[in-house]
Coordinates of C-alpha atoms and ligand atoms in Angstrom, one line a residue:
Chain A
M289 CA -20.6 3.4 33.5
T290 CA -17.7 3.9 35.9
N291 CA -18.1 3.7 39.6
R292 CA -17.4 7.4 40.1
E293 CA -20.2 8.4 37.8
K294 CA -22.5 6.0 39.5
S295 CA -21.9 7.5 42.9
H296 CA -23.1 10.9 41.7
T297 CA -26.6 9.6 41.0
K298 CA -28.9 8.7 43.8
N299 CA -30.6 5.8 42.2
P300 CA -28.0 3.9 40.1
S301 CA -30.3 1.2 38.7
K302 CA -33.0 3.7 37.5
S303 CA -30.5 6.1 35.8
D304 CA -28.7 3.1 34.4
S305 CA -31.8 1.9 32.5
K306 CA -32.5 5.4 31.5
S307 CA -29.1 5.9 29.9
R308 CA -29.4 2.5 28.3
R309 CA -32.7 3.6 26.7
K310 CA -31.1 6.8 25.5
R311 CA -28.2 4.8 23.9
R312 CA -30.7 2.5 22.2
L313 CA -32.6 5.5 20.9
I314 CA -29.4 7.1 19.5
H315 CA -28.4 3.7 18.0
E316 CA -31.8 3.4 16.3
L317 CA -31.7 6.9 15.0
M318 CA -28.2 6.4 13.6
R319 CA -29.4 3.2 11.8
L320 CA -32.4 5.0 10.4
F321 CA -30.2 7.9 9.2
T322 CA -27.6 5.7 7.5
G323 CA -30.2 3.5 6.0
F324 CA -31.9 6.6 4.6
C325 CA -28.6 7.8 3.1
V326 CA -28.0 4.5 1.4
L327 CA -31.5 4.4 0.1
L328 CA -31.3 7.9 -1.2
S329 CA -28.0 7.4 -3.1
C330 CA -29.3 4.1 -4.5
C331 CA -32.5 5.7 -5.6
L332 CA -30.7 8.6 -7.2
L333 CA -28.4 6.3 -9.2
L334 CA -31.2 4.0 -10.2
G335 CA -33.4 7.0 -11.1
I336 CA -30.8 8.6 -13.4
V337 CA -29.9 5.3 -15.0
S338 CA -33.5 4.2 -15.6
F339 CA -34.4 7.6 -16.9
I340 CA -31.7 7.4 -19.5
V341 CA -32.4 3.8 -20.3
I342 CA -36.1 4.4 -20.8
R343 CA -35.5 7.4 -23.1
G344 CA -32.4 6.1 -24.8
L345 CA -33.2 2.4 -25.4
G346 CA -35.5 3.3 -28.3
A347 CA -32.6 4.9 -30.2
L348 CA -30.3 2.0 -29.6
S349 CA -29.6 -0.4 -32.5
V350 CA -26.7 -1.9 -34.4
D351 CA -27.1 0.8 -37.0
F352 CA -26.9 3.4 -34.3
L353 CA -23.5 2.1 -33.1
T354 CA -22.1 1.5 -36.6
G355 CA -23.6 4.3 -38.5
V356 CA -22.3 7.7 -39.3
M357 CA -24.1 10.8 -38.0
A358 CA -26.3 12.6 -40.5
E359 CA -28.6 15.7 -40.5
V360 CA -26.7 17.4 -37.7
G361 CA -27.4 14.6 -35.3
A362 CA -31.1 14.1 -36.1
S363 CA -30.4 10.8 -37.8
G364 CA -27.6 8.3 -38.4
G365 CA -25.4 6.8 -35.8
I366 CA -22.5 7.6 -33.5
L367 CA -19.7 5.4 -34.9
Y368 CA -17.0 8.1 -35.0
Q369 CA -18.1 9.7 -31.8
L370 CA -17.6 6.3 -30.1
L371 CA -14.3 5.7 -31.9
G372 CA -13.1 9.2 -31.1
T373 CA -13.8 8.8 -27.4
L374 CA -12.1 5.4 -27.4
L375 CA -9.1 6.9 -29.1
L376 CA -8.9 9.7 -26.6
L377 CA -9.1 7.2 -23.7
L378 CA -6.4 5.0 -25.3
T379 CA -4.1 8.0 -25.7
A380 CA -4.8 9.0 -22.1
A381 CA -3.9 5.5 -20.9
V382 CA -0.7 5.5 -22.9
V383 CA 0.2 8.9 -21.5
V384 CA -0.7 8.3 -17.9
I385 CA 0.8 4.8 -17.4
P386 CA 4.5 5.8 -17.6
L387 CA 3.9 9.0 -15.8
A388 CA 2.0 7.3 -12.9
L389 CA 4.7 4.6 -12.7
G390 CA 7.5 7.1 -12.5
C391 CA 5.7 9.3 -10.1
A392 CA 4.7 6.5 -7.8
L393 CA 8.1 4.9 -7.8
V394 CA 9.8 8.2 -7.0
Q395 CA 7.3 8.9 -4.2
S396 CA 7.4 5.5 -2.5
V397 CA 10.8 4.0 -3.4
F398 CA 13.4 6.5 -4.4
L399 CA 12.6 9.3 -2.0
T400 CA 13.7 8.5 1.5
R401 CA 12.9 11.8 3.2
E402 CA 9.4 11.8 4.5
A403 CA 9.0 15.6 3.8
H404 CA 9.8 15.1 0.1
R405 CA 7.3 12.3 -0.1
R406 CA 4.6 14.4 1.4
N407 CA 5.3 17.2 -1.1
I408 CA 4.7 14.8 -4.0
T409 CA 1.4 13.6 -2.4
L410 CA 0.4 17.3 -1.9
V411 CA 1.1 18.1 -5.6
L412 CA -1.0 15.1 -6.6
Y413 CA -3.9 16.2 -4.5
L414 CA -3.6 19.7 -5.8
L415 CA -3.6 18.4 -9.4
N416 CA -6.7 16.4 -8.6
G417 CA -8.4 19.5 -7.4
V418 CA -7.7 21.5 -10.6
P419 CA -11.1 22.0 -12.4
S420 CA -11.4 20.3 -15.7
I421 CA -12.2 23.5 -17.5
V422 CA -8.8 24.8 -16.4
F423 CA -7.2 21.8 -18.0
G424 CA -9.1 22.7 -21.1
I425 CA -8.0 26.3 -21.2
V426 CA -4.3 25.6 -20.3
G427 CA -4.4 22.9 -23.0
M428 CA -5.7 25.3 -25.5
I429 CA -3.0 27.8 -24.8
V430 CA -0.2 25.2 -24.8
F431 CA -1.2 22.8 -27.5
V432 CA -3.5 24.7 -29.8
Q433 CA -1.7 28.0 -29.7
W434 CA 2.0 27.5 -28.7
F435 CA 2.5 24.1 -30.4
G436 CA 0.3 25.2 -33.2
W437 CA -1.5 21.9 -33.3
G438 CA -4.9 23.3 -33.8
K439 CA -7.5 20.9 -32.4
S440 CA -5.9 17.6 -32.1
W441 CA -6.8 14.2 -30.6
L442 CA -3.3 14.0 -29.1
A443 CA -3.8 17.2 -27.1
G444 CA -7.1 15.8 -25.8
G445 CA -5.5 12.5 -24.9
I446 CA -2.6 14.1 -23.1
L447 CA -4.9 16.4 -21.1
L448 CA -7.2 13.6 -20.1
G449 CA -4.1 11.6 -19.1
L450 CA -2.8 14.4 -16.9
M451 CA -6.2 14.9 -15.4
I452 CA -6.4 11.3 -14.2
L453 CA -2.8 11.1 -13.2
P454 CA -3.6 11.7 -9.5
T455 CA -6.2 8.9 -9.4
V456 CA -3.9 6.4 -11.1
C457 CA -0.8 7.5 -9.1
V458 CA -2.4 7.4 -5.7
T459 CA -3.9 4.0 -6.2
L460 CA -0.5 2.7 -7.3
I461 CA 1.3 4.3 -4.4
E462 CA -1.1 2.7 -1.9
R463 CA -0.4 -0.7 -3.4
I464 CA 3.3 -0.2 -3.4
Q465 CA 3.2 0.8 0.2
A466 CA 1.2 -2.3 1.0
V467 CA 4.0 -4.6 -0.3
P468 CA 5.4 -6.2 2.9
K469 CA 8.8 -4.8 3.8
K470 CA 10.1 -8.3 4.4
Y471 CA 10.0 -9.1 0.7
I472 CA 12.0 -6.0 -0.1
E473 CA 14.5 -6.8 2.6
A474 CA 14.8 -10.4 1.4
A475 CA 15.4 -9.4 -2.2
R476 CA 18.0 -6.8 -1.2
G477 CA 19.6 -9.3 1.1
L478 CA 20.1 -11.6 -1.8
G479 CA 22.0 -8.9 -3.6
L480 CA 19.4 -7.4 -5.9
S481 CA 19.8 -3.8 -6.6
R482 CA 17.0 -1.3 -6.1
A483 CA 16.1 -1.4 -9.7
Q484 CA 16.1 -5.2 -9.8
T485 CA 14.0 -5.3 -6.6
I486 CA 11.4 -2.9 -8.2
R487 CA 11.2 -5.2 -11.2
S488 CA 11.1 -8.5 -9.4
V489 CA 9.3 -7.8 -6.2
I490 CA 7.6 -4.4 -6.0
L491 CA 6.0 -4.1 -9.4
P492 CA 4.6 -7.7 -9.7
Q493 CA 2.9 -7.1 -6.4
S494 CA 1.5 -3.7 -7.0
I495 CA 0.8 -3.5 -10.8
G496 CA -2.8 -4.3 -10.1
G497 CA -3.1 -1.0 -8.5
L498 CA -2.0 0.7 -11.7
F499 CA -4.8 -1.0 -13.6
T500 CA -7.5 -0.4 -11.0
G501 CA -6.6 3.3 -10.9
L502 CA -6.3 3.5 -14.7
L503 CA -9.8 2.0 -15.2
L504 CA -11.4 4.3 -12.5
G505 CA -9.6 7.3 -14.0
L506 CA -10.6 6.4 -17.6
A507 CA -14.2 6.0 -16.4
R508 CA -14.1 9.6 -15.3
A509 CA -12.2 10.8 -18.3
A510 CA -14.7 9.2 -20.7
G511 CA -17.4 11.6 -19.8
E512 CA -15.3 14.8 -19.5
T513 CA -16.2 17.5 -22.0
A514 CA -14.4 20.6 -20.7
P515 CA -10.7 19.4 -21.3
I516 CA -11.4 18.4 -24.8
M517 CA -13.9 20.9 -26.2
F518 CA -11.3 23.6 -27.0
T519 CA -8.5 21.3 -27.7
A520 CA -9.4 18.0 -29.4
T521 CA -13.0 17.6 -30.4
I522 CA -15.5 19.0 -32.9
F523 CA -19.1 18.3 -33.5
S524 CA -19.1 17.1 -37.1
G525 CA -16.8 16.6 -40.1
A526 CA -14.1 14.4 -38.7
T527 CA -13.4 10.7 -39.0
L528 CA -10.3 9.0 -37.7
P529 CA -7.3 11.3 -37.6
S530 CA -4.3 10.6 -39.8
G531 CA -1.8 13.0 -38.3
V532 CA -1.4 15.2 -35.2
K533 CA -1.8 18.8 -36.4
E534 CA -5.4 20.0 -37.2
S535 CA -6.7 16.5 -36.6
P536 CA -9.7 16.7 -34.2
V537 CA -12.0 13.7 -33.5
L538 CA -15.6 13.5 -32.7
S539 CA -16.5 12.4 -29.2
L540 CA -19.4 11.2 -27.2
P541 CA -19.6 13.8 -24.4
Y542 CA -19.2 16.8 -26.8
H543 CA -21.8 15.2 -29.1
I544 CA -24.2 15.0 -26.2
F545 CA -23.3 18.5 -25.1
I546 CA -24.1 20.0 -28.6
L547 CA -27.3 18.0 -29.1
A548 CA -28.6 18.9 -25.7
Q549 CA -28.1 22.6 -26.5
D550 CA -30.6 22.7 -29.3
S551 CA -32.7 19.6 -29.2
Y552 CA -36.2 20.9 -30.1
D553 CA -36.5 18.2 -32.7
P554 CA -37.8 14.9 -31.2
A555 CA -35.6 12.9 -33.6
T556 CA -32.5 14.7 -32.3
K557 CA -33.7 14.2 -28.7
A558 CA -34.0 10.4 -29.2
K559 CA -30.4 10.4 -30.6
L560 CA -29.3 12.4 -27.6
W561 CA -30.6 9.9 -25.1
G562 CA -29.2 7.1 -27.1
S563 CA -25.8 8.6 -27.0
A564 CA -26.0 9.3 -23.3
L565 CA -26.9 5.7 -22.7
V566 CA -23.9 4.5 -24.7
L567 CA -21.6 6.8 -22.7
I568 CA -23.1 5.6 -19.4
F569 CA -22.7 2.0 -20.5
L570 CA -19.0 2.7 -21.4
V571 CA -18.4 4.3 -18.0
F572 CA -20.0 1.5 -16.1
L573 CA -18.1 -1.0 -18.0
L574 CA -14.8 0.6 -17.1
S575 CA -15.7 0.9 -13.4
L576 CA -17.0 -2.7 -13.4
L577 CA -13.7 -3.9 -14.9
A578 CA -11.9 -2.2 -12.1
L579 CA -14.0 -3.9 -9.4
P580 CA -12.6 -7.5 -9.6
A581 CA -9.1 -6.2 -9.4
R582 CA -10.0 -4.2 -6.4
L583 CA -11.7 -7.1 -4.6
R584 CA -8.7 -9.3 -5.3
I585 CA -6.4 -6.7 -3.7
H586 CA -8.5 -6.8 -0.6
E587 CA -8.3 -10.5 -0.4
E588 CA -4.5 -10.4 -0.8
A589 CA -4.2 -7.8 1.8
N590 CA -6.1 -9.9 4.3
H591 CA -4.0 -12.9 3.6
L592 CA -0.7 -11.3 4.3
Chain B
M197 CA 46.9 -16.9 11.5
S198 CA 45.3 -16.2 8.2
Q199 CA 43.4 -13.0 7.4
P200 CA 40.1 -12.8 9.4
L201 CA 36.8 -12.9 7.6
F202 CA 35.4 -9.8 9.3
Q203 CA 37.6 -7.3 11.0
I204 CA 35.3 -4.9 12.8
R205 CA 36.8 -1.6 13.9
D206 CA 34.9 0.9 16.1
L207 CA 31.6 0.0 14.5
E208 CA 28.9 2.2 15.8
I209 CA 25.2 2.5 14.9
L210 CA 23.7 5.9 15.3
Q211 CA 20.1 7.1 15.2
T212 CA 19.9 10.0 12.8
T213 CA 16.4 11.0 13.8
G214 CA 14.9 11.8 17.2
D215 CA 17.3 12.0 20.1
K216 CA 20.3 10.9 17.9
K217 CA 21.5 8.4 20.4
S218 CA 23.8 5.6 19.6
L219 CA 22.3 2.1 19.3
L220 CA 25.5 0.2 19.3
A221 CA 28.6 1.4 21.2
P222 CA 31.9 1.3 19.3
L223 CA 32.5 -2.4 18.7
N224 CA 35.7 -4.2 17.9
L225 CA 35.7 -7.8 16.9
E226 CA 37.3 -10.3 14.6
I227 CA 35.4 -13.2 13.1
Q228 CA 37.5 -15.9 11.5
K229 CA 36.9 -17.9 8.3
Q230 CA 35.3 -21.3 8.5
E231 CA 34.0 -20.7 12.0
V232 CA 30.5 -20.5 13.4
F233 CA 30.3 -17.3 15.3
G234 CA 27.3 -16.8 17.6
V235 CA 25.8 -13.6 18.8
I236 CA 23.7 -13.7 22.0
G237 CA 22.2 -11.1 24.2
P238 CA 18.9 -9.7 25.5
S239 CA 16.1 -8.5 23.3
G240 CA 16.6 -5.0 21.9
A241 CA 20.4 -5.0 22.5
G242 CA 21.0 -4.6 18.8
K243 CA 22.0 -8.1 17.7
S244 CA 19.9 -7.9 14.5
S245 CA 21.2 -4.4 13.7
F246 CA 24.8 -5.6 14.2
L247 CA 24.2 -8.5 11.9
K248 CA 22.8 -6.3 9.2
C249 CA 25.9 -4.2 9.4
L250 CA 28.0 -7.1 8.1
N251 CA 26.3 -7.1 4.7
R252 CA 25.2 -3.5 4.7
L253 CA 21.6 -4.4 4.8
I254 CA 21.4 -1.8 7.6
D255 CA 21.6 0.8 4.7
L256 CA 17.9 0.1 4.1
S257 CA 16.9 1.2 7.6
A258 CA 15.9 4.8 7.4
G259 CA 17.0 6.7 10.4
L260 CA 20.1 4.7 11.2
S261 CA 23.6 5.4 10.2
V262 CA 26.9 3.6 10.7
R263 CA 30.3 4.9 11.8
G264 CA 33.5 3.0 11.9
D265 CA 34.4 0.3 9.5
I266 CA 34.4 -3.4 8.7
K267 CA 37.0 -5.1 6.6
F268 CA 35.6 -8.1 4.8
E269 CA 38.4 -10.4 3.7
G270 CA 40.7 -7.4 4.1
Q271 CA 38.5 -5.0 2.0
S272 CA 36.8 -2.1 3.7
I273 CA 33.1 -2.3 3.2
Y274 CA 32.0 1.1 4.6
Q275 CA 34.9 3.3 3.6
G276 CA 36.1 1.8 0.4
S277 CA 34.3 1.9 -2.9
I278 CA 32.8 -1.6 -2.6
D279 CA 29.4 -2.1 -4.2
A280 CA 26.9 -3.0 -1.5
D281 CA 24.8 -5.2 -3.9
T282 CA 27.8 -7.3 -4.9
L283 CA 28.7 -7.6 -1.2
R284 CA 25.2 -8.9 -0.4
V285 CA 25.5 -11.6 -3.1
Q286 CA 28.7 -12.8 -1.3
I287 CA 27.2 -12.6 2.1
G288 CA 23.8 -14.4 2.3
M289 CA 21.2 -13.7 5.0
L290 CA 18.5 -15.8 6.7
F291 CA 15.8 -14.0 8.7
Q292 CA 13.9 -15.0 11.9
Q293 CA 10.7 -15.6 9.9
P294 CA 11.2 -17.4 6.6
V295 CA 10.5 -14.9 3.8
I296 CA 9.0 -16.8 0.9
F297 CA 8.1 -15.0 -2.3
P298 CA 4.6 -15.8 -3.5
K299 CA 5.9 -17.9 -6.3
S300 CA 6.7 -21.5 -7.0
I301 CA 9.3 -23.5 -5.0
L302 CA 11.6 -23.5 -8.1
A303 CA 11.1 -19.8 -8.7
N304 CA 12.1 -19.1 -5.0
V305 CA 15.3 -21.1 -5.2
L306 CA 16.3 -19.5 -8.4
F307 CA 15.1 -16.0 -7.5
A308 CA 18.6 -14.4 -7.2
V309 CA 20.1 -16.6 -9.9
K310 CA 17.5 -15.4 -12.3
H311 CA 17.2 -11.7 -11.4
L312 CA 21.0 -11.3 -11.0
A313 CA 21.7 -13.3 -14.1
L314 CA 24.3 -15.3 -12.2
A315 CA 24.2 -18.3 -14.5
P316 CA 22.8 -19.2 -18.0
K317 CA 19.4 -20.7 -18.1
S318 CA 20.7 -24.2 -19.0
E319 CA 22.4 -24.4 -15.6
W320 CA 19.4 -23.4 -13.5
H321 CA 18.0 -26.8 -12.9
D322 CA 21.4 -28.1 -11.7
I323 CA 21.9 -25.1 -9.5
A324 CA 18.4 -25.5 -8.0
Q325 CA 19.0 -29.2 -7.3
R326 CA 22.4 -28.6 -5.7
A327 CA 21.1 -25.8 -3.5
L328 CA 18.0 -27.8 -2.4
T329 CA 20.2 -30.8 -1.7
Q330 CA 22.6 -28.7 0.4
A331 CA 19.6 -27.5 2.3
A332 CA 18.3 -31.0 2.8
L333 CA 15.1 -30.2 1.0
W334 CA 15.5 -31.9 -2.3
D335 CA 13.9 -35.2 -1.5
E336 CA 10.8 -33.5 0.0
V337 CA 10.2 -31.1 -2.9
K338 CA 11.7 -32.7 -6.0
D339 CA 8.3 -33.8 -7.2
R340 CA 6.5 -30.5 -6.7
L341 CA 9.0 -27.9 -7.7
S342 CA 6.4 -25.9 -9.6
Q343 CA 3.9 -25.7 -6.7
P344 CA 3.4 -22.6 -4.7
A345 CA 6.1 -22.3 -2.0
Q346 CA 3.6 -21.0 0.6
Q347 CA 2.2 -24.6 0.8
L348 CA 5.4 -25.7 2.6
S349 CA 5.6 -26.0 6.3
V350 CA 7.4 -23.2 8.1
G351 CA 10.4 -25.4 8.7
Q352 CA 10.6 -26.3 5.1
Q353 CA 10.2 -22.7 4.2
Q354 CA 13.2 -21.8 6.2
R355 CA 15.3 -24.5 4.5
L356 CA 14.0 -23.1 1.2
C357 CA 15.3 -19.7 2.2
L358 CA 18.6 -21.3 3.0
A359 CA 18.6 -23.0 -0.4
R360 CA 17.8 -19.7 -2.1
T361 CA 20.7 -18.1 -0.4
L362 CA 23.1 -21.0 -1.2
A363 CA 22.1 -20.9 -4.8
T364 CA 23.9 -17.6 -5.2
G365 CA 27.2 -19.4 -4.3
C366 CA 27.8 -17.2 -1.3
E367 CA 30.5 -18.3 1.1
V368 CA 29.3 -16.4 4.2
L369 CA 25.9 -16.9 5.9
L370 CA 24.3 -14.5 8.3
M371 CA 21.4 -16.0 10.3
D372 CA 19.2 -14.0 12.5
E373 CA 17.5 -16.3 15.0
P374 CA 16.8 -18.8 12.1
T375 CA 15.1 -21.3 14.3
S376 CA 13.0 -19.2 16.7
A377 CA 9.9 -19.7 14.6
L378 CA 10.4 -23.4 14.2
D379 CA 9.4 -26.6 16.1
P380 CA 12.1 -28.8 17.7
N381 CA 12.4 -31.1 14.7
S382 CA 12.9 -28.3 12.2
T383 CA 15.2 -26.7 14.6
E384 CA 17.3 -29.8 14.7
A385 CA 17.3 -30.0 11.0
I386 CA 18.6 -26.5 10.7
E387 CA 21.3 -27.1 13.3
Q388 CA 22.4 -30.2 11.5
L389 CA 22.7 -28.2 8.3
I390 CA 24.7 -25.5 10.1
L391 CA 27.2 -28.1 11.2
E392 CA 27.4 -29.5 7.7
L393 CA 27.7 -26.1 6.0
K394 CA 30.5 -25.2 8.4
Q395 CA 32.8 -27.3 6.2
T396 CA 32.4 -24.9 3.3
H397 CA 30.9 -21.7 4.7
S398 CA 31.5 -19.2 7.4
I399 CA 28.5 -18.5 9.5
V400 CA 27.5 -15.7 11.9
I401 CA 24.3 -16.6 13.8
V402 CA 22.2 -14.7 16.3
T403 CA 20.5 -17.0 18.7
H404 CA 18.4 -16.8 21.8
N405 CA 18.9 -20.4 22.7
I406 CA 22.0 -21.0 24.7
N407 CA 21.8 -24.7 24.1
Q408 CA 21.8 -24.1 20.4
A409 CA 24.8 -21.8 20.8
Q410 CA 26.6 -24.6 22.6
R411 CA 25.7 -27.1 19.9
V412 CA 26.6 -25.1 16.8
C413 CA 28.9 -22.2 17.7
D414 CA 32.7 -22.2 17.9
R415 CA 32.8 -18.8 19.5
L416 CA 30.3 -16.4 20.9
G417 CA 29.9 -12.7 21.3
F418 CA 27.7 -11.3 24.0
I419 CA 26.0 -8.0 23.2
G420 CA 24.3 -6.5 26.3
L421 CA 22.6 -3.3 27.1
R422 CA 24.8 -0.9 29.0
D423 CA 23.9 2.7 29.5
G424 CA 21.0 2.1 27.0
M425 CA 23.4 1.2 24.3
G426 CA 24.2 -2.2 22.8
T427 CA 27.7 -3.1 23.9
L428 CA 29.9 -6.1 23.1
L429 CA 30.6 -7.2 26.7
A430 CA 32.4 -10.4 26.2
Q431 CA 33.6 -12.8 23.5
G432 CA 35.1 -16.3 23.4
T433 CA 33.9 -19.8 23.7
L434 CA 30.8 -20.5 25.7
R435 CA 33.0 -21.8 28.5
E436 CA 34.9 -18.5 28.5
L437 CA 31.7 -16.6 28.5
M438 CA 30.5 -18.6 31.5
T439 CA 33.6 -17.7 33.5
Q440 CA 32.9 -14.0 32.7
R441 CA 29.6 -14.4 34.4
E442 CA 30.8 -13.3 37.8
N443 CA 32.5 -10.2 36.4
V444 CA 29.8 -9.0 34.0
A445 CA 26.5 -8.4 35.6
E446 CA 24.6 -8.2 32.3
I447 CA 25.7 -11.7 31.3
D448 CA 24.6 -13.1 34.6
A449 CA 21.2 -11.4 34.3
Y450 CA 20.8 -12.7 30.7
L451 CA 21.7 -16.3 31.6
R452 CA 19.3 -16.3 34.5
T453 CA 16.4 -15.3 32.1
T454 CA 17.2 -18.0 29.5
E455 CA 16.3 -21.6 30.2
S456 CA 18.5 -23.3 32.7
I457 CA 21.4 -24.8 30.9
R458 CA 23.3 -27.9 31.3
L459 CA 26.9 -27.7 30.2
D460 CA 28.4 -30.9 29.2
T461 CA 32.0 -30.3 30.1
Ligands
ATP298 N1 15.2 1.7 11.8 C1 15.4 1.9 13.1 N2 15.3 3.2 13.6 C2 15.5 3.5 14.9 N3 15.7 2.5 15.8 C3 15.8 1.2 15.4 C4 15.6 0.9 14.0 N4 15.8 -0.5 14.0 C5 16.0 -0.9 15.2 N5 16.0 0.1 16.1 C6 16.3 0.0 17.5 O1 17.5 -0.7 17.7 C7 17.4 -1.4 18.9 C8 18.0 -2.8 18.6 O2 17.2 -3.5 17.7 P1 17.5 -5.0 17.2 O3 16.4 -5.4 16.4 O4 18.9 -4.9 16.6 O5 17.6 -5.8 18.6 P2 17.8 -7.3 18.8 O6 18.9 -7.5 19.7 O7 17.9 -8.0 17.5 O8 16.5 -7.8 19.5 P3 15.7 -9.1 19.4 O9 16.4 -10.2 20.2 O10 14.3 -8.8 20.1 O11 15.5 -9.4 18.0 C9 16.0 -1.5 19.4 O12 15.9 -0.7 20.5 C10 15.2 -0.9 18.2 O13 14.2 -0.1 18.7
MG299 MG1 16.6 -9.3 16.4

């Protein structure tokens, strides 16, 4: 409390303790509120996961993972759904890595005007805000109709790749901008060109960001149904694709989506929860893989 | 007299953003081959910026542009078609803080050699040994070349930076306060190196230490702040600068702020 404030009150010591009590109260209330928020989110996560685990664990077995679906999902396994989802994710990764690298390098190395950089960031944020169903519909118009691919795994992979481009790109940009300027100056001072500096200094120090972003992005893409349901995936009757045109794949999220729509049959329901459990496990695995990379980055940043 | 190393004509550094003022007033100067030329002056006068003009590292500073020209060994580096990257290979630079890449000692020495493909792989070891020996570091690190370079002391790191620059085979060295982060012993080591390298290299060094200037520099330039712009106010030997002290108020003020000096005359 400043002197001027004090002089306004008649009894400084009394009002002092009052205000201190008030501050304590606010502090306690804040702690309670934040604690409640943490507890709530943890409970929600735990609730969802344990719900799925309890219901899905029964269906889980080696046969479930390696078997082929039968009786419209009421029996058999999810081998091709799992492989299909993995193929879509792999394609998305292959699509997004060069795009994100190019985008991030243009944004943070090649563009020198601040205004241009901001424009690219803006486009990335806008892209991030595009609803996934819009990706699905635009993908259907472009790939299914214009290109005449029909439903194709490639279209789905490309769409998922584009959808996670902002995540991957922004993570990489953050890492590139965290590379200390002194390294770049030293490398250029030795006579390295911009391209050589990117290869020898900037990328080695920031490539971790690409993989962190990629894993986080893929974790999101793994569960998306909307971008692939019109463009890449069907419910049954597909194995691994052998070409591009008219070669859809099965996929976990779409499988769950269909089973959930008409699951009066208890056998089907068990399979539904089993599939959901596998999908959640896949997503957690991708996120967890991203975690060590992220922690390492924090350590590095603190040491520099 | 032979052709000067640097022939600086009306060199001016302008801010391209903000109030568009000039950081460095038009500057004319000649720096000879095989001499150690010192640049002294108060903080913020533009000594570092001036030094970066000599190898066009200033190109990296967003918001600054350069007018005028410098002839390096007779060749114009701002107006001609010279490649800035090639120029920077020929003109090495040392910074105030040693900049060590987070790699091994060997990888640091060979950094430019490797990434610029200056020599075939079979010669790398010899190049590294020669450069480290020139920088008086070989005996200290020859048994641990593959260890991380960050483990070295700051003084050793600065010599490693010197070795890294020498490994490119450059003949000109720019040094921006190379000893201001170092203890007296490391400082002496670097000064000793400068005196040895002088036989084979031309050196331009920015320093805040007038005693150091006296020990290593053949000639000096004083860049002071006048009308808010860095201005070359005097040049010559330290003795000549001292005699200018009465005429140029900025020099007098600067010398008063630096540690009291004893001139052995
Ligand atoms: N990229 C930049 N954009 C705008 N102004 C700059 C830039 N770089 C440096 N300056 C300004 O140029 C002036 C000179 O800076 P410089 O680093 O060359 O000074 P100096 O003489 O080396 O000082 P010191 O002795 O403290 O190292 C400073 O006023 C600084 O603010
Ligand atoms: Mg400086």
